[in-house]
Amino acid sequence: MASTNTQWGMVIDVDKCIGCQGCVVACQSENNIPINTEDLFNQRRAIEWIRVERYWEGEFPDVKARFIPILCQHCNDAPCEPVCPVFATYHNNEGMNVQVYNRCIGTRFCANNCPYHVRFFNFWEPEWPETLTNQLNPDVTVRSRGIMEKCTFCIQRIRRTSREAARDGEELSDDSRELNPACVNACPTDTLFFGDLNDPDSKVAKLAKEEMSDDGRGYHLMPQYGTSPNVIYLKKVDESTKDSNGSHE
């Protein structure tokens, strides 16, 4: 079972992302996020716990599309936490930034303090078409209007898998699809990797150690803010950045 020494984290290889939005749809379905309609987007009140941002590089005809998934960075020095007057968001002992829905009073201070724009205020009571009501996840609460919500690393999956592992006397493995967040399982190109950063044998820890070295591709979003995120990105690789031997410059 997950111990207090656990630090859940994610590695995102931007070089593999094709912008398919599969992670976005999986997250919406897994976490009972209301359907975003066109008018909500026009009002800039859509809720997406994970989004795929698109950037264009170069000029026609040599134009390249760049994609980068953005979600809660689960910062170790999170700027959203100290501004909450009711302690609705805090850092738990497993490296995650947790949101307590029934404690939140909707001040939106945390959203104003988040440099990554990954916290959302639900302005309306969630509604789904009758044909979709049976697809709601019973493991995730349906949030009422007036509170803040964000990515949780699908904590319901972590808790369920941890309980089952403890019951069966087994060790948690980051190869388990039941443990991984919905976005990781839905990605067709293996862009996302999830696991325990403190477990030296986990794939995500090995990637983090290798890629955050001086000659690696790893980086954090907006490092100038000093938030110490638990999400690591791997840079895009272009043929122009390779030398004659095929290695990266």
mmCIF file of C-alpha atoms in Angstrom:
data_model
loop_
_atom_site.group_PDB
_atom_site.id
_atom_site.type_symbol
_atom_site.label_atom_id
_atom_site.label_comp_id
_atom_site.label_asym_id
_atom_site.label_seq_id
_atom_site.Cartn_x
_atom_site.Cartn_y
_atom_site.Cartn_z
ATOM 1 C CA MET A 1 0.000 0.000 0.000
ATOM 2 C CA ALA A 2 1.149 3.573 -0.629
ATOM 3 C CA SER A 3 3.267 4.809 2.261
ATOM 4 C CA THR A 4 4.050 8.283 3.536
ATOM 5 C CA ASN A 5 7.257 8.065 1.505
ATOM 6 C CA THR A 6 5.268 7.946 -1.728
ATOM 7 C CA GLN A 7 5.434 10.874 -4.131
ATOM 8 C CA TRP A 8 3.087 10.476 -7.053
ATOM 9 C CA GLY A 9 4.224 12.231 -10.188
ATOM 10 C CA MET A 10 3.954 12.284 -13.956
ATOM 11 C CA VAL A 11 6.330 12.536 -16.906
ATOM 12 C CA ILE A 12 4.917 13.939 -20.163
ATOM 13 C CA ASP A 13 6.860 13.392 -23.389
ATOM 14 C CA VAL A 14 5.813 16.300 -25.591
ATOM 15 C CA ASP A 15 7.603 14.683 -28.539
ATOM 16 C CA LYS A 16 4.966 11.923 -28.602
ATOM 17 C CA CYS A 17 1.845 14.063 -28.215
ATOM 18 C CA ILE A 18 -0.285 14.242 -31.377
ATOM 19 C CA GLY A 19 -3.006 16.457 -29.895
ATOM 20 C CA CYS A 20 -5.749 13.834 -30.246
ATOM 21 C CA GLN A 21 -7.552 15.008 -27.060
ATOM 22 C CA GLY A 22 -8.021 11.398 -25.921
ATOM 23 C CA CYS A 23 -6.717 12.301 -22.464
ATOM 24 C CA VAL A 24 -9.192 15.177 -22.227
ATOM 25 C CA VAL A 25 -12.206 12.982 -23.037
ATOM 26 C CA ALA A 26 -11.049 10.223 -20.676
ATOM 27 C CA CYS A 27 -10.612 12.716 -17.843
ATOM 28 C CA GLN A 28 -14.068 14.209 -18.449
ATOM 29 C CA SER A 29 -15.668 10.769 -18.285
ATOM 30 C CA GLU A 30 -13.674 9.378 -15.338
ATOM 31 C CA ASN A 31 -14.143 12.402 -13.081
ATOM 32 C CA ASN A 32 -17.769 13.339 -13.813
ATOM 33 C CA ILE A 33 -16.847 16.652 -15.402
ATOM 34 C CA PRO A 34 -19.856 18.402 -16.988
ATOM 35 C CA ILE A 35 -20.067 18.551 -20.760
ATOM 36 C CA ASN A 36 -18.530 21.703 -22.201
ATOM 37 C CA THR A 37 -20.746 23.338 -24.785
ATOM 38 C CA GLU A 38 -19.791 26.014 -27.288
ATOM 39 C CA ASP A 39 -21.397 28.797 -25.268
ATOM 40 C CA LEU A 40 -19.346 27.826 -22.201
ATOM 41 C CA PHE A 41 -16.155 28.074 -24.214
ATOM 42 C CA ASN A 42 -17.252 31.445 -25.581
ATOM 43 C CA GLN A 43 -17.807 32.638 -22.009
ATOM 44 C CA ARG A 44 -14.423 31.167 -21.008
ATOM 45 C CA ARG A 45 -16.163 29.119 -18.352
ATOM 46 C CA ALA A 46 -15.450 25.639 -19.696
ATOM 47 C CA ILE A 47 -13.994 23.109 -17.250
ATOM 48 C CA GLU A 48 -11.088 20.935 -18.388
ATOM 49 C CA TRP A 49 -8.963 19.275 -15.731
ATOM 50 C CA ILE A 50 -6.463 18.539 -18.489
ATOM 51 C CA ARG A 51 -6.183 20.469 -21.728
ATOM 52 C CA VAL A 52 -3.989 20.139 -24.808
ATOM 53 C CA GLU A 53 -2.585 23.467 -25.903
ATOM 54 C CA ARG A 54 -1.570 23.908 -29.538
ATOM 55 C CA TYR A 55 1.153 26.169 -30.835
ATOM 56 C CA TRP A 56 2.272 26.883 -34.377
ATOM 57 C CA GLU A 57 5.951 27.188 -35.166
ATOM 58 C CA GLY A 58 7.452 28.548 -38.381
ATOM 59 C CA GLU A 59 5.847 30.139 -41.398
ATOM 60 C CA PHE A 60 3.993 28.687 -44.350
ATOM 61 C CA PRO A 61 4.765 26.277 -45.922
ATOM 62 C CA ASP A 62 7.244 25.140 -43.255
ATOM 63 C CA VAL A 63 4.799 25.157 -40.349
ATOM 64 C CA LYS A 64 4.826 22.706 -37.460
ATOM 65 C CA ALA A 65 2.108 22.129 -34.866
ATOM 66 C CA ARG A 66 3.240 21.759 -31.278
ATOM 67 C CA PHE A 67 1.048 20.135 -28.624
ATOM 68 C CA ILE A 68 1.473 20.136 -24.858
ATOM 69 C CA PRO A 69 -0.935 18.651 -22.281
ATOM 70 C CA ILE A 70 -1.482 20.944 -19.285
ATOM 71 C CA LEU A 71 -2.887 19.724 -15.971
ATOM 72 C CA CYS A 72 -2.472 20.476 -12.285
ATOM 73 C CA GLN A 73 1.261 20.312 -11.599
ATOM 74 C CA HIS A 74 0.764 19.125 -7.992
ATOM 75 C CA CYS A 75 3.441 21.548 -6.837
ATOM 76 C CA ASN A 76 5.447 20.864 -3.695
ATOM 77 C CA ASP A 77 5.458 24.623 -3.043
ATOM 78 C CA ALA A 78 1.997 25.307 -4.395
ATOM 79 C CA PRO A 79 0.991 28.996 -4.512
ATOM 80 C CA CYS A 80 -2.681 27.992 -4.375
ATOM 81 C CA GLU A 81 -2.496 26.436 -0.915
ATOM 82 C CA PRO A 82 -1.537 29.291 1.445
ATOM 83 C CA VAL A 83 -4.227 31.662 0.106
ATOM 84 C CA CYS A 84 -7.191 29.384 0.865
ATOM 85 C CA PRO A 85 -8.963 30.761 3.963
ATOM 86 C CA VAL A 86 -10.669 27.455 4.821
ATOM 87 C CA PHE A 87 -7.834 25.006 4.090
ATOM 88 C CA ALA A 88 -9.845 23.420 1.267
ATOM 89 C CA THR A 89 -6.664 22.746 -0.689
ATOM 90 C CA TYR A 90 -3.531 21.312 0.865
ATOM 91 C CA HIS A 91 -0.531 19.084 0.111
ATOM 92 C CA ASN A 92 -0.904 15.534 1.373
ATOM 93 C CA ASN A 93 1.858 13.127 2.380
ATOM 94 C CA GLU A 94 1.875 11.457 -1.043
ATOM 95 C CA GLY A 95 2.964 14.501 -3.024
ATOM 96 C CA MET A 96 -0.477 15.488 -4.303
ATOM 97 C CA ASN A 97 -2.283 18.795 -4.112
ATOM 98 C CA VAL A 98 -5.668 17.769 -2.717
ATOM 99 C CA GLN A 99 -9.003 19.583 -3.030
ATOM 100 C CA VAL A 100 -11.665 19.104 -0.320
ATOM 101 C CA TYR A 101 -14.915 19.940 -2.100
ATOM 102 C CA ASN A 102 -17.255 20.120 0.886
ATOM 103 C CA ARG A 103 -14.908 22.554 2.628
ATOM 104 C CA CYS A 104 -14.488 24.931 -0.322
ATOM 105 C CA ILE A 105 -16.470 28.189 -0.192
ATOM 106 C CA GLY A 106 -15.556 29.322 -3.713
ATOM 107 C CA THR A 107 -13.415 32.373 -3.030
ATOM 108 C CA ARG A 108 -11.372 31.557 -6.164
ATOM 109 C CA PHE A 109 -8.233 32.832 -4.435
ATOM 110 C CA CYS A 110 -6.456 29.603 -5.379
ATOM 111 C CA ALA A 111 -7.286 30.028 -9.067
ATOM 112 C CA ASN A 112 -5.983 33.594 -9.008
ATOM 113 C CA ASN A 113 -2.733 32.389 -7.446
ATOM 114 C CA CYS A 114 -2.175 29.447 -9.823
ATOM 115 C CA PRO A 115 0.248 30.399 -12.642
ATOM 116 C CA TYR A 116 -0.765 27.375 -14.728
ATOM 117 C CA HIS A 117 -4.506 28.174 -15.000
ATOM 118 C CA VAL A 118 -5.560 24.640 -14.077
ATOM 119 C CA ARG A 119 -8.135 25.390 -11.380
ATOM 120 C CA PHE A 120 -11.769 25.882 -12.312
ATOM 121 C CA PHE A 121 -14.831 27.364 -10.640
ATOM 122 C CA ASN A 122 -18.087 25.578 -11.487
ATOM 123 C CA PHE A 123 -20.582 28.335 -12.125
ATOM 124 C CA TRP A 124 -23.596 26.056 -12.666
ATOM 125 C CA GLU A 125 -25.051 22.842 -11.334
ATOM 126 C CA PRO A 126 -23.721 20.017 -13.535
ATOM 127 C CA GLU A 127 -26.181 18.506 -15.994
ATOM 128 C CA TRP A 128 -25.899 15.637 -18.431
ATOM 129 C CA PRO A 129 -28.254 14.385 -21.142
ATOM 130 C CA GLU A 130 -30.433 11.525 -19.961
ATOM 131 C CA THR A 131 -28.548 9.135 -22.233
ATOM 132 C CA LEU A 132 -25.312 9.859 -20.338
ATOM 133 C CA THR A 133 -26.481 9.752 -16.732
ATOM 134 C CA ASN A 134 -25.683 6.045 -16.425
ATOM 135 C CA GLN A 135 -22.056 6.595 -17.410
ATOM 136 C CA LEU A 136 -21.242 8.689 -14.328
ATOM 137 C CA ASN A 137 -18.434 7.243 -12.207
ATOM 138 C CA PRO A 138 -19.810 6.123 -8.807
ATOM 139 C CA ASP A 139 -16.327 6.461 -7.273
ATOM 140 C CA VAL A 140 -16.247 10.235 -7.883
ATOM 141 C CA THR A 141 -18.554 12.763 -6.289
ATOM 142 C CA VAL A 142 -20.621 15.052 -8.503
ATOM 143 C CA ARG A 143 -19.621 18.542 -7.440
ATOM 144 C CA SER A 144 -22.323 21.129 -6.782
ATOM 145 C CA ARG A 145 -21.967 24.645 -8.130
ATOM 146 C CA GLY A 146 -19.888 27.227 -6.310
ATOM 147 C CA ILE A 147 -16.650 25.369 -5.594
ATOM 148 C CA MET A 148 -13.193 24.986 -7.097
ATOM 149 C CA GLU A 149 -12.117 21.772 -8.814
ATOM 150 C CA LYS A 150 -9.049 20.483 -10.636
ATOM 151 C CA CYS A 151 -6.982 17.421 -11.584
ATOM 152 C CA THR A 152 -6.561 14.938 -8.732
ATOM 153 C CA PHE A 153 -4.291 12.399 -10.488
ATOM 154 C CA CYS A 154 -7.485 10.279 -10.366
ATOM 155 C CA ILE A 155 -6.990 9.753 -6.646
ATOM 156 C CA GLN A 156 -9.981 7.398 -6.540
ATOM 157 C CA ARG A 157 -7.977 4.925 -8.646
ATOM 158 C CA ILE A 158 -4.949 5.243 -6.381
ATOM 159 C CA ARG A 159 -7.032 4.646 -3.257
ATOM 160 C CA ARG A 160 -8.893 1.668 -4.728
ATOM 161 C CA THR A 161 -5.728 0.025 -6.073
ATOM 162 C CA SER A 162 -3.903 0.645 -2.774
ATOM 163 C CA ARG A 163 -6.712 -1.020 -0.794
ATOM 164 C CA GLU A 164 -6.787 -4.022 -3.117
ATOM 165 C CA ALA A 165 -2.996 -4.388 -2.987
ATOM 166 C CA ALA A 166 -3.045 -4.278 0.828
ATOM 167 C CA ARG A 167 -5.886 -6.810 0.927
ATOM 168 C CA ASP A 168 -4.066 -9.234 -1.363
ATOM 169 C CA GLY A 169 -0.636 -8.655 0.189
ATOM 170 C CA GLU A 170 0.813 -7.338 -3.076
ATOM 171 C CA GLU A 171 3.060 -4.418 -3.932
ATOM 172 C CA LEU A 172 1.724 -1.497 -5.947
ATOM 173 C CA SER A 173 3.134 -1.359 -9.472
ATOM 174 C CA ASP A 174 3.080 1.613 -11.823
ATOM 175 C CA ASP A 175 2.473 -0.870 -14.659
ATOM 176 C CA SER A 176 -1.060 -1.364 -13.334
ATOM 177 C CA ARG A 177 -3.736 0.196 -15.540
ATOM 178 C CA GLU A 178 -6.014 0.318 -12.507
ATOM 179 C CA LEU A 179 -3.538 2.628 -10.737
ATOM 180 C CA ASN A 180 -2.868 4.989 -13.638
ATOM 181 C CA PRO A 181 -5.009 8.096 -14.105
ATOM 182 C CA ALA A 182 -7.555 7.913 -16.922
ATOM 183 C CA CYS A 183 -5.506 10.234 -19.128
ATOM 184 C CA VAL A 184 -2.493 7.881 -19.003
ATOM 185 C CA ASN A 185 -4.534 4.835 -19.991
ATOM 186 C CA ALA A 186 -6.303 6.675 -22.817
ATOM 187 C CA CYS A 187 -3.181 8.069 -24.506
ATOM 188 C CA PRO A 188 -2.581 6.141 -27.778
ATOM 189 C CA THR A 189 1.068 7.248 -28.087
ATOM 190 C CA ASP A 190 2.295 6.645 -24.510
ATOM 191 C CA THR A 191 2.905 10.342 -23.981
ATOM 192 C CA LEU A 192 2.055 10.195 -20.271
ATOM 193 C CA PHE A 193 3.813 8.168 -17.575
ATOM 194 C CA PHE A 194 2.582 7.996 -13.980
ATOM 195 C CA GLY A 195 4.054 6.488 -10.846
ATOM 196 C CA ASP A 196 5.952 6.952 -7.604
ATOM 197 C CA LEU A 197 8.849 9.374 -8.028
ATOM 198 C CA ASN A 198 10.374 8.079 -4.782
ATOM 199 C CA ASP A 199 10.468 4.475 -6.009
ATOM 200 C CA PRO A 200 13.818 4.054 -7.812
ATOM 201 C CA ASP A 201 12.462 1.011 -9.678
ATOM 202 C CA SER A 202 9.434 2.793 -11.126
ATOM 203 C CA LYS A 203 9.480 3.843 -14.769
ATOM 204 C CA VAL A 204 8.528 7.412 -13.969
ATOM 205 C CA ALA A 205 11.359 7.755 -11.434
ATOM 206 C CA LYS A 206 13.909 6.377 -13.878
ATOM 207 C CA LEU A 207 12.692 8.753 -16.586
ATOM 208 C CA ALA A 208 12.775 11.721 -14.218
ATOM 209 C CA LYS A 209 16.312 10.949 -13.056
ATOM 210 C CA GLU A 210 17.609 10.377 -16.577
ATOM 211 C CA GLU A 211 15.889 13.273 -18.322
ATOM 212 C CA MET A 212 16.412 15.899 -15.607
ATOM 213 C CA SER A 213 20.192 15.478 -15.918
ATOM 214 C CA ASP A 214 22.270 18.080 -17.747
ATOM 215 C CA ASP A 215 22.039 16.236 -21.084
ATOM 216 C CA GLY A 216 18.389 15.198 -20.730
ATOM 217 C CA ARG A 217 15.194 16.626 -22.204
ATOM 218 C CA GLY A 218 13.392 17.195 -18.902
ATOM 219 C CA TYR A 219 12.045 20.528 -17.704
ATOM 220 C CA HIS A 220 9.349 22.032 -15.486
ATOM 221 C CA LEU A 221 6.725 24.513 -16.618
ATOM 222 C CA MET A 222 7.532 28.067 -15.581
ATOM 223 C CA PRO A 223 10.491 27.183 -13.324
ATOM 224 C CA GLN A 224 10.948 30.855 -12.471
ATOM 225 C CA TYR A 225 8.029 30.592 -10.017
ATOM 226 C CA GLY A 226 9.808 27.979 -7.871
ATOM 227 C CA THR A 227 6.711 25.833 -7.366
ATOM 228 C CA SER A 228 8.617 22.481 -7.517
ATOM 229 C CA PRO A 229 6.024 20.585 -9.598
ATOM 230 C CA ASN A 230 5.586 16.816 -9.579
ATOM 231 C CA VAL A 231 4.985 16.910 -13.344
ATOM 232 C CA ILE A 232 8.027 16.749 -15.613
ATOM 233 C CA TYR A 233 7.940 17.523 -19.338
ATOM 234 C CA LEU A 234 10.297 16.145 -21.984
ATOM 235 C CA LYS A 235 11.229 18.497 -24.809
ATOM 236 C CA LYS A 236 10.164 18.076 -28.411
ATOM 237 C CA VAL A 237 12.785 16.416 -30.618
ATOM 238 C CA ASP A 238 13.443 17.702 -34.131
ATOM 239 C CA GLU A 239 15.666 16.187 -36.786
ATOM 240 C CA SER A 240 17.510 19.505 -36.903
ATOM 241 C CA THR A 241 18.624 19.008 -33.280
ATOM 242 C CA LYS A 242 20.352 15.708 -33.987
ATOM 243 C CA ASP A 243 23.986 15.344 -34.958
ATOM 244 C CA SER A 244 25.332 12.959 -37.616
ATOM 245 C CA ASN A 245 25.374 10.069 -35.144
ATOM 246 C CA GLY A 246 21.665 10.439 -34.427
ATOM 247 C CA SER A 247 22.137 11.702 -30.860
ATOM 248 C CA HIS A 248 20.712 14.972 -29.561
ATOM 249 C CA GLU A 249 22.898 18.017 -29.422
#
